[in-house]
mmCIF file of C-alpha atoms in Angstrom:
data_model
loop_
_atom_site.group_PDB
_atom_site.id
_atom_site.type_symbol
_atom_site.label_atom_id
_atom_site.label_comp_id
_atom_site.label_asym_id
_atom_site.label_seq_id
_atom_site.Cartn_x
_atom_site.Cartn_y
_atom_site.Cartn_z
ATOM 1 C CA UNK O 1 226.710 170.225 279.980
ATOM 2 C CA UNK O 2 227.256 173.290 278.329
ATOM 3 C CA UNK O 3 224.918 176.345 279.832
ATOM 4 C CA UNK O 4 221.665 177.304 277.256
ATOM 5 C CA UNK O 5 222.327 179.962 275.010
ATOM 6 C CA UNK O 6 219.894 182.641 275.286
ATOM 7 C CA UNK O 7 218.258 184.144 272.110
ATOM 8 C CA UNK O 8 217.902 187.407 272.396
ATOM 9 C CA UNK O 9 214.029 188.506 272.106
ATOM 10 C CA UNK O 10 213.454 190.456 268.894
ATOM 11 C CA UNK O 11 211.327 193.450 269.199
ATOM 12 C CA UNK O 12 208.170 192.833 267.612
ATOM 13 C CA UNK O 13 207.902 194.738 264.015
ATOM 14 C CA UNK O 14 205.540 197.309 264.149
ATOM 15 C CA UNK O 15 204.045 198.257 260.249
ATOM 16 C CA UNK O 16 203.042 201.802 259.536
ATOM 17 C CA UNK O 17 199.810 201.792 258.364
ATOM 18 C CA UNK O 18 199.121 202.894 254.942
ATOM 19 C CA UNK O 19 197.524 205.871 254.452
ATOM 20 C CA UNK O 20 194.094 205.594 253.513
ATOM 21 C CA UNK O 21 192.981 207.832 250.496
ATOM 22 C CA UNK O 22 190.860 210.383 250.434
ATOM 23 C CA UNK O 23 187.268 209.311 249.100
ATOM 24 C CA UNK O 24 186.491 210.596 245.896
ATOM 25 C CA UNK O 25 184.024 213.978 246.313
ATOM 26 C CA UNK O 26 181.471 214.067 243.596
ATOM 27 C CA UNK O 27 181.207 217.756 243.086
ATOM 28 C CA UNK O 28 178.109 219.904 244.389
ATOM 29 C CA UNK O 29 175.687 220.094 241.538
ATOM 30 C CA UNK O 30 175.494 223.997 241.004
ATOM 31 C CA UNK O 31 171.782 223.449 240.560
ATOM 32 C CA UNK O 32 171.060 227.151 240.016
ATOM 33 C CA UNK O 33 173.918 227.509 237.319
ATOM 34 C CA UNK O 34 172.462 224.419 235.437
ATOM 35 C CA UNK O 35 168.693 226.259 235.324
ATOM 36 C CA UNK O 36 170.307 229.568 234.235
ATOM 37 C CA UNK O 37 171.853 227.410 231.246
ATOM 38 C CA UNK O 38 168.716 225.642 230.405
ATOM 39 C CA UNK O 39 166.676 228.508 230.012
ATOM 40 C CA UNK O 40 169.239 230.115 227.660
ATOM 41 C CA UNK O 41 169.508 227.141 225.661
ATOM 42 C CA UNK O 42 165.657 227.285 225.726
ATOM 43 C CA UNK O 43 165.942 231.059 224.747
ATOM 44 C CA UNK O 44 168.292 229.838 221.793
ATOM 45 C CA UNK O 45 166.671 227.502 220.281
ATOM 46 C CA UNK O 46 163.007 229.472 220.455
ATOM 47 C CA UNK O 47 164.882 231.873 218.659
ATOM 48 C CA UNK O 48 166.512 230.058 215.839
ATOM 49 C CA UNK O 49 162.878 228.457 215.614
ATOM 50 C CA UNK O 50 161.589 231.765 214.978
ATOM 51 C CA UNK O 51 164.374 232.692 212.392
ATOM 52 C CA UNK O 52 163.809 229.340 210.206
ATOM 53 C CA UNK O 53 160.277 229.599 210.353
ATOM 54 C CA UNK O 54 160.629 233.361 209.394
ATOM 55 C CA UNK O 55 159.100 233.592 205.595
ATOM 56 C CA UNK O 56 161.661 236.939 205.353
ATOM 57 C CA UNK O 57 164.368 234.321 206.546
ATOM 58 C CA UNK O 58 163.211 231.672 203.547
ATOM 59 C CA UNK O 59 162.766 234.598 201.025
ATOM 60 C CA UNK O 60 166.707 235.637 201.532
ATOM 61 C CA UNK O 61 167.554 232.314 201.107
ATOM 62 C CA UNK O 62 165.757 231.748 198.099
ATOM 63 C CA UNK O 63 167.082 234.939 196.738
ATOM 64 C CA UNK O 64 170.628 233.773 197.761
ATOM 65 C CA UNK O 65 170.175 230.429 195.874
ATOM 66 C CA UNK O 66 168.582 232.144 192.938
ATOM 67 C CA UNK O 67 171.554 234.440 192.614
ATOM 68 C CA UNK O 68 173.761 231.685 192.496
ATOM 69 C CA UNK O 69 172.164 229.428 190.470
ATOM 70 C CA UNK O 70 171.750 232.360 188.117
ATOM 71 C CA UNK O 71 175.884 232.809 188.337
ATOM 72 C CA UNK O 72 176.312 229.278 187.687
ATOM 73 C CA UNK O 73 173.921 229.037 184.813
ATOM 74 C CA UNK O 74 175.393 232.152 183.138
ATOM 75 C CA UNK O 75 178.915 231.225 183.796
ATOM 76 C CA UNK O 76 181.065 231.928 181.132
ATOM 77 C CA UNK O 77 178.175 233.553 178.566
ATOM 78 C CA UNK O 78 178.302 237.156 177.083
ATOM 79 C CA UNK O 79 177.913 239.626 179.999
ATOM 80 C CA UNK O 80 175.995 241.735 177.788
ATOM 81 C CA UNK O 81 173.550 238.672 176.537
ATOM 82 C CA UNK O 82 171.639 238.256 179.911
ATOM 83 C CA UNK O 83 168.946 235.319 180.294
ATOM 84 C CA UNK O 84 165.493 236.955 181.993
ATOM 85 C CA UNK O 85 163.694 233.911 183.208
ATOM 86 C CA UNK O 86 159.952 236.243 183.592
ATOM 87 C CA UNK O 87 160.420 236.801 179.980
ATOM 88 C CA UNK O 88 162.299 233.249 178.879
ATOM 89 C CA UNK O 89 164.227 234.578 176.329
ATOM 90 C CA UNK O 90 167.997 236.420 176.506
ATOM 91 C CA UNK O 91 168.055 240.246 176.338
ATOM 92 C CA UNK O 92 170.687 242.159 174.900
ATOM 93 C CA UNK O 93 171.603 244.559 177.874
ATOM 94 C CA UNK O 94 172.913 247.309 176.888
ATOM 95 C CA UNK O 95 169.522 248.795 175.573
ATOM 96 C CA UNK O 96 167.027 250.741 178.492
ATOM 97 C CA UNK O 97 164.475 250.521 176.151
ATOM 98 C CA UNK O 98 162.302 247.538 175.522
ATOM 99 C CA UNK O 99 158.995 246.746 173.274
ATOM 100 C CA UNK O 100 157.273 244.306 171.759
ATOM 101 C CA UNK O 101 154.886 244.020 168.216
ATOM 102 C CA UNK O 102 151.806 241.563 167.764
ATOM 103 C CA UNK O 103 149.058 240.815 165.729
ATOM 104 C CA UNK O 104 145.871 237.945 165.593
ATOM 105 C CA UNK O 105 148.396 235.662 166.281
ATOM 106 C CA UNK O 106 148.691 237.029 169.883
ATOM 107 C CA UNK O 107 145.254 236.728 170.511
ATOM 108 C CA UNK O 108 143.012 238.541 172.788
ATOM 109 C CA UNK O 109 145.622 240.532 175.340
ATOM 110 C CA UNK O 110 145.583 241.922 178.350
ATOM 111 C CA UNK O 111 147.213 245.304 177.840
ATOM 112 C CA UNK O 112 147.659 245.917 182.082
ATOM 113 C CA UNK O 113 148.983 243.370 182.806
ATOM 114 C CA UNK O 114 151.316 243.753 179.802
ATOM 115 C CA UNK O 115 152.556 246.845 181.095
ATOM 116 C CA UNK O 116 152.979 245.874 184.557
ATOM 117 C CA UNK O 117 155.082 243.566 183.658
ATOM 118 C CA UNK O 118 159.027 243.932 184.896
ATOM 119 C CA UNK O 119 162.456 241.704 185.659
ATOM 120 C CA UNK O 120 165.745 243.697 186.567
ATOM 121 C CA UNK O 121 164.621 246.971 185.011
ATOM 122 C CA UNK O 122 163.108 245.487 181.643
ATOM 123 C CA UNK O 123 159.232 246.262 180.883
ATOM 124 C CA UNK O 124 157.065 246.663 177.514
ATOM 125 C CA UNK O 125 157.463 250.379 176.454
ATOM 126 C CA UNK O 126 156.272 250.389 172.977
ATOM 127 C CA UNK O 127 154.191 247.964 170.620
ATOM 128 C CA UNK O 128 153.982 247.967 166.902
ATOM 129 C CA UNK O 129 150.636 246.467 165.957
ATOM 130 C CA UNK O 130 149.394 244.726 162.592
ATOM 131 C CA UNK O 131 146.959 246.843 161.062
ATOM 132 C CA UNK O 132 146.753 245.711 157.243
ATOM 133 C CA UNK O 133 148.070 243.225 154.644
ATOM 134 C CA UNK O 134 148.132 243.730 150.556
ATOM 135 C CA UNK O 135 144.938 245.262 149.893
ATOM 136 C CA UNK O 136 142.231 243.974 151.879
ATOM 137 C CA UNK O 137 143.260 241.779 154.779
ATOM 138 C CA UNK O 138 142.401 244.425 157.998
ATOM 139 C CA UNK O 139 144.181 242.015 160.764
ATOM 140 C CA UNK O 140 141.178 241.068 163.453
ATOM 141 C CA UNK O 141 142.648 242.081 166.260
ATOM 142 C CA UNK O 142 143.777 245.537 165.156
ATOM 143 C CA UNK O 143 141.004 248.166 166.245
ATOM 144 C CA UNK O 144 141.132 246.594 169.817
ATOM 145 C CA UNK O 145 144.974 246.383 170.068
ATOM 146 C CA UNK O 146 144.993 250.194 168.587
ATOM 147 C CA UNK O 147 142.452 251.102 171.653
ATOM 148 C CA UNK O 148 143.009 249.316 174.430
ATOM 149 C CA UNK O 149 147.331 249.301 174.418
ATOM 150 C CA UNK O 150 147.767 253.246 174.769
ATOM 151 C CA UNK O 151 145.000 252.826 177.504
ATOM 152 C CA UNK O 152 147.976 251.501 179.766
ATOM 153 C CA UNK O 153 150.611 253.410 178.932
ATOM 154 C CA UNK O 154 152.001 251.880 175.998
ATOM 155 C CA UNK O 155 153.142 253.557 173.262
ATOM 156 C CA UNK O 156 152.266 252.058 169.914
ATOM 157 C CA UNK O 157 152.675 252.305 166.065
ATOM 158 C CA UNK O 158 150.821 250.346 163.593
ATOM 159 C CA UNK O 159 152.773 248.238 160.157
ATOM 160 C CA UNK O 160 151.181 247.302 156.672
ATOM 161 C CA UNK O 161 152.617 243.584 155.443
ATOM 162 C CA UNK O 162 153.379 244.335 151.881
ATOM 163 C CA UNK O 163 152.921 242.317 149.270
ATOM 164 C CA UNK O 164 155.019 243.330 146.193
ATOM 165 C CA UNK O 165 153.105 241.471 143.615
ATOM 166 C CA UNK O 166 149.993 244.572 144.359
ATOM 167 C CA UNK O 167 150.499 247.886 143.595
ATOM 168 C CA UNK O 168 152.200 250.353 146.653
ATOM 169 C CA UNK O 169 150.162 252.961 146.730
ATOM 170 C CA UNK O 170 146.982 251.410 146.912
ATOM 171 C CA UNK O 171 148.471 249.380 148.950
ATOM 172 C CA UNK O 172 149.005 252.702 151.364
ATOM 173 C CA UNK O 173 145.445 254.386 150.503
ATOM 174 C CA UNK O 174 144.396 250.664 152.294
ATOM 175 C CA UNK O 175 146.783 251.348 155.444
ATOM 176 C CA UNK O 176 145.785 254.833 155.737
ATOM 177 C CA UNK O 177 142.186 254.054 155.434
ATOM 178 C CA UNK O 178 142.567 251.291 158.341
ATOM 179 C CA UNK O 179 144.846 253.314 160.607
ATOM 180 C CA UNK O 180 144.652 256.958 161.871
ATOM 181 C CA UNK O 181 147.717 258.232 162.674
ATOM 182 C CA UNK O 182 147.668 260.451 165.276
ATOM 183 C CA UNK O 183 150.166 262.591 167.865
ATOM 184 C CA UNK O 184 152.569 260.267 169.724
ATOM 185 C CA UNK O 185 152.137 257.963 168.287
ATOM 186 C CA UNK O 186 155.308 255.777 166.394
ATOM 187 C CA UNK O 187 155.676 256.744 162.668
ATOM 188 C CA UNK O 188 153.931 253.979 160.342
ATOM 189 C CA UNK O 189 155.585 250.674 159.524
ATOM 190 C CA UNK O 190 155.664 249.019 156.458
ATOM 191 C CA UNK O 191 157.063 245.249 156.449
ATOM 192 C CA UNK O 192 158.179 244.354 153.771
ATOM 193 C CA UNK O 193 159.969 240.703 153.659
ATOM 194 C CA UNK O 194 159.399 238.811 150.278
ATOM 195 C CA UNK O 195 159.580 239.249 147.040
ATOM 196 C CA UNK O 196 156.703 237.460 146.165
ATOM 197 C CA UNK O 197 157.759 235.881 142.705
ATOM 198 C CA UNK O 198 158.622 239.266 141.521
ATOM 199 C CA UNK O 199 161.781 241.071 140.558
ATOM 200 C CA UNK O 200 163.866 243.578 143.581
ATOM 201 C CA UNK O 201 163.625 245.959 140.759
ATOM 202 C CA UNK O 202 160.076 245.994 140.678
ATOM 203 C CA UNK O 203 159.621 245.216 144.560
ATOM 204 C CA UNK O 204 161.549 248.508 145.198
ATOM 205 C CA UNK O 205 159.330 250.583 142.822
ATOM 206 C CA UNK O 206 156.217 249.195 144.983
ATOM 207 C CA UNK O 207 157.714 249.877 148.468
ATOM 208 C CA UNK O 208 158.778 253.151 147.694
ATOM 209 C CA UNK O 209 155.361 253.977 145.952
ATOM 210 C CA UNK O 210 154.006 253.148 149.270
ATOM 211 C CA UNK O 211 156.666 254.989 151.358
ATOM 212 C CA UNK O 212 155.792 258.280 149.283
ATOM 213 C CA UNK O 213 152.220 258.266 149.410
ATOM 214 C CA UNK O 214 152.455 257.758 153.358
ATOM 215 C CA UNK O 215 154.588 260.284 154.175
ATOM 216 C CA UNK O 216 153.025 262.841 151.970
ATOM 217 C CA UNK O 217 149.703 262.112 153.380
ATOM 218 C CA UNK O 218 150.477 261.861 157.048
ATOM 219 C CA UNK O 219 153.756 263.898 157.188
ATOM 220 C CA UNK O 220 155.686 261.396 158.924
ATOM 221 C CA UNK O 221 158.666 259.378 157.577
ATOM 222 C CA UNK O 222 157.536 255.792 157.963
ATOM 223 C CA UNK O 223 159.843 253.072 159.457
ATOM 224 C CA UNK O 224 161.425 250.205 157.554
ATOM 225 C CA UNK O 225 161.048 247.034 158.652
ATOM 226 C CA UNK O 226 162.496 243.484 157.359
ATOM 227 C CA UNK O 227 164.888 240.806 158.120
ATOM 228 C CA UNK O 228 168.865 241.415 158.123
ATOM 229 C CA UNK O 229 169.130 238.901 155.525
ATOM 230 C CA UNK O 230 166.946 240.511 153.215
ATOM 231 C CA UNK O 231 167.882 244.103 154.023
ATOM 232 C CA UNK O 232 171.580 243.138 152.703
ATOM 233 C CA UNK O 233 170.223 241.327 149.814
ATOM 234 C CA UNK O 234 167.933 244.094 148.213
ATOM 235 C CA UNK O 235 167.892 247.034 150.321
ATOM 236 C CA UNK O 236 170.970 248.307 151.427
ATOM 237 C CA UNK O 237 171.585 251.328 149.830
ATOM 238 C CA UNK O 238 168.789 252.179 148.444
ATOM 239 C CA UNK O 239 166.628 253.256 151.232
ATOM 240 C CA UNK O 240 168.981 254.848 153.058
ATOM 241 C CA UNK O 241 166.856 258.051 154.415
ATOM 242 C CA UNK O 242 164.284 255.810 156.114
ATOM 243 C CA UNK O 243 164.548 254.515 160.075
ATOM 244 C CA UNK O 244 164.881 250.798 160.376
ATOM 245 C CA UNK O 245 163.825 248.041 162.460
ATOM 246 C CA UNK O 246 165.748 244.898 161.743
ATOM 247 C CA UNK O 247 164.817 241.851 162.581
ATOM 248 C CA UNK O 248 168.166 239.331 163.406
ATOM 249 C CA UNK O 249 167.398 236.611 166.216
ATOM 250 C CA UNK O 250 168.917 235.214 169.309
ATOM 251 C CA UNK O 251 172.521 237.455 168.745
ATOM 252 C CA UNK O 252 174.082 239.518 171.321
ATOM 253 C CA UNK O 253 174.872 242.250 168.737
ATOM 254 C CA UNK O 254 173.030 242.859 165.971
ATOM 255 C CA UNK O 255 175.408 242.714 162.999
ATOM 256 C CA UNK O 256 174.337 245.999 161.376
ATOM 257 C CA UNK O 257 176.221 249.651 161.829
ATOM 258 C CA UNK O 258 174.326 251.443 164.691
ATOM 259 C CA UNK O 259 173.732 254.378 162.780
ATOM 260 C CA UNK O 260 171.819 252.314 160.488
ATOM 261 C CA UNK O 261 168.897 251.338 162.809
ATOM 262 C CA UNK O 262 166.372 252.200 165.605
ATOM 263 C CA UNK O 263 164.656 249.141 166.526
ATOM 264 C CA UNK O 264 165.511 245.103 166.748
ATOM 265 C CA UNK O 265 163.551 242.358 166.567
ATOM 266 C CA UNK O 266 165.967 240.047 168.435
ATOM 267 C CA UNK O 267 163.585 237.325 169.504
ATOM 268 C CA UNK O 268 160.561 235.858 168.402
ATOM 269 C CA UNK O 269 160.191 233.425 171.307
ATOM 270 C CA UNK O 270 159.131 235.881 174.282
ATOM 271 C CA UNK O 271 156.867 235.157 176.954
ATOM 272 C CA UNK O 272 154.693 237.989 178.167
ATOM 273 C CA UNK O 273 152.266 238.301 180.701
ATOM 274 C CA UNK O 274 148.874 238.860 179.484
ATOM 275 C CA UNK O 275 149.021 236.985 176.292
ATOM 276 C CA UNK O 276 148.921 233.875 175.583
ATOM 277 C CA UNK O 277 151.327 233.297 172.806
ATOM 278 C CA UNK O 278 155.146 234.100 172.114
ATOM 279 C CA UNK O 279 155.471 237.402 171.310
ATOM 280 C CA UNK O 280 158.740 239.379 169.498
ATOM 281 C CA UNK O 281 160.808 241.070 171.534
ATOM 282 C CA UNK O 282 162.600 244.277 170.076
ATOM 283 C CA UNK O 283 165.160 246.753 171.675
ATOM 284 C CA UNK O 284 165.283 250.226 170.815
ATOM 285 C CA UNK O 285 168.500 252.121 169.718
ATOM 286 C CA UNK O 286 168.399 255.020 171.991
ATOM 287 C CA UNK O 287 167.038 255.980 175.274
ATOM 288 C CA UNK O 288 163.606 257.177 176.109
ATOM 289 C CA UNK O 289 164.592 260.479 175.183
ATOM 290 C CA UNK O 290 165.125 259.399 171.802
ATOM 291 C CA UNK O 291 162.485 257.185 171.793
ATOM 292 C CA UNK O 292 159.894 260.268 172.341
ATOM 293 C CA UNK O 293 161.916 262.704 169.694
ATOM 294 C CA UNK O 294 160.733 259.447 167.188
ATOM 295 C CA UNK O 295 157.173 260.493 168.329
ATOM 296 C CA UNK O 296 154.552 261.908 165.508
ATOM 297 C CA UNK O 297 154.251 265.603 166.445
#
């Protein structure tokens, strides 16, 4: 019998043990670092609190988003043909001088408030005011407009609506008898802007009757005042030594030589504080230097 083989003992296997890992650390709460940023968050937000709610903070804002809307709006108009939203009407803005004329039409107005009146530099400095018309309309509102106007510091001048069916110079005994012309004051007005059914021939003879008789009596060259249209139908050239005051609406220019004029009438649709109806709007051709040289000495 063959001997046993022997098997050879193995030596047992020993495994390594894995290595175990580390436990995952939450970090340490840095408690006092977290209060520090809350109460500058706290800090932050009182303060943009007290900016919102700021009315100096919601009046630049306003004025921010009025500018711009008032960009937009006037995008791609005439520089020089500027909308005034106060008085709701465009202003030609090359002119530093600014008035307005009235009659009953106006109403009873408030002549302060009037003159306190202002938007980018623009105010009331003068006011022609309806005195007469033909020969024997006195308008109602005349003797308090004439009063109460300089009061606030408004310079005024008063106009005669002519009529050239009557005779002119009665026509300027009327004015004269209405209206007392007086140191600066504006020179007289006449308006003349019909023919009334009769011929520019005759209508000429009238006005100037009435020009003559006012300037000889109060030694003052009175102004001129009608439409463009009319001016360049039956006036040009023939009173040529008299001021003017034209009136030619919602333009940027007035289409008339400069030399020619001193005031404009461009709007008829103005909105002024202290009365109650439209009012025109005129610009004067000068500055107030000029203005006062116009002035009845």
């Amino acid at each position: 019998m063959p001997p046993e083989k022997k098997i050879p003992n193995k030596a047992p296997t020993t495994r390594k043990p894995s290595p175990r890992k580390p436990a995952a650390r939450k970090p340490a709460t840095n408690k006092k670092k977290k209060g520090v940023l809350s109460i500058q968050l706290k800090l932050f937000i009182a303060g943009l609190l007290l900016v919102l709610l700021s009315p100096f903070y919601y009046g630049y804002v306003l004025r921010s988003f009025v500018a711009t809307w008032r960009w937009v709006k006037d995008w791609g108009q005439d520089p020089n043909y500027k909308t005034y939203e106060s008085f709701n009407i465009k202003i030609p803005k090359k002119y530093t001088v600014h008035g307005i004329d009235v009659s009953y039409y106006q109403g009873k107005i408030n002549w302060p408030k009037v003159k306190e009146m202002k938007e980018d530099e623009v105010s009331i400095r003068f006011a022609f005011i309806k005195a007469t018309e033909g020969l024997l309309l006195v308008d109602p509102y005349f003797q308090r407009n004439w009063r109460e106007a300089p009061k606030s510091g408004i310079i005024c001048g008063a106009y005669h609506f002519f009529r050239p069916k009557k005779d002119g110079k009665t026509q300027a005994k009327f004015f004269l008898q209405v209206v007392n012309v007086e140191k600066g004051d504006l020179p007289p007005v006449v308006d003349i802007e019909s023919l009334d059914g009769v011929s520019p021939l005759k209508m000429r003879a009238e006005l100037s009757d009435f020009l003559n008789y006012v300037e000889l009596k109060t030694k003052v060259r009175p102004i001129i005042y009608t439409g463009l249209k009319f001016y360049e139908d039956y006036l040009v050239d023939f009173f040529d030594d008299y001021p003017l005051w034209i009136a030619h609406y919602y333009q940027p220019k007035l289409r008339l030589d400069k030399s020619r004029w001193k005031f404009w009438q461009h709007s008829d649709k103005a909105k002024i504080n202290g009365i109650g109806h439209v009012v025109d709007f005129n610009a004067f051709n000068g500055d107030s230097l000029a203005l006062d040289r116009l002035l009845v000495r």
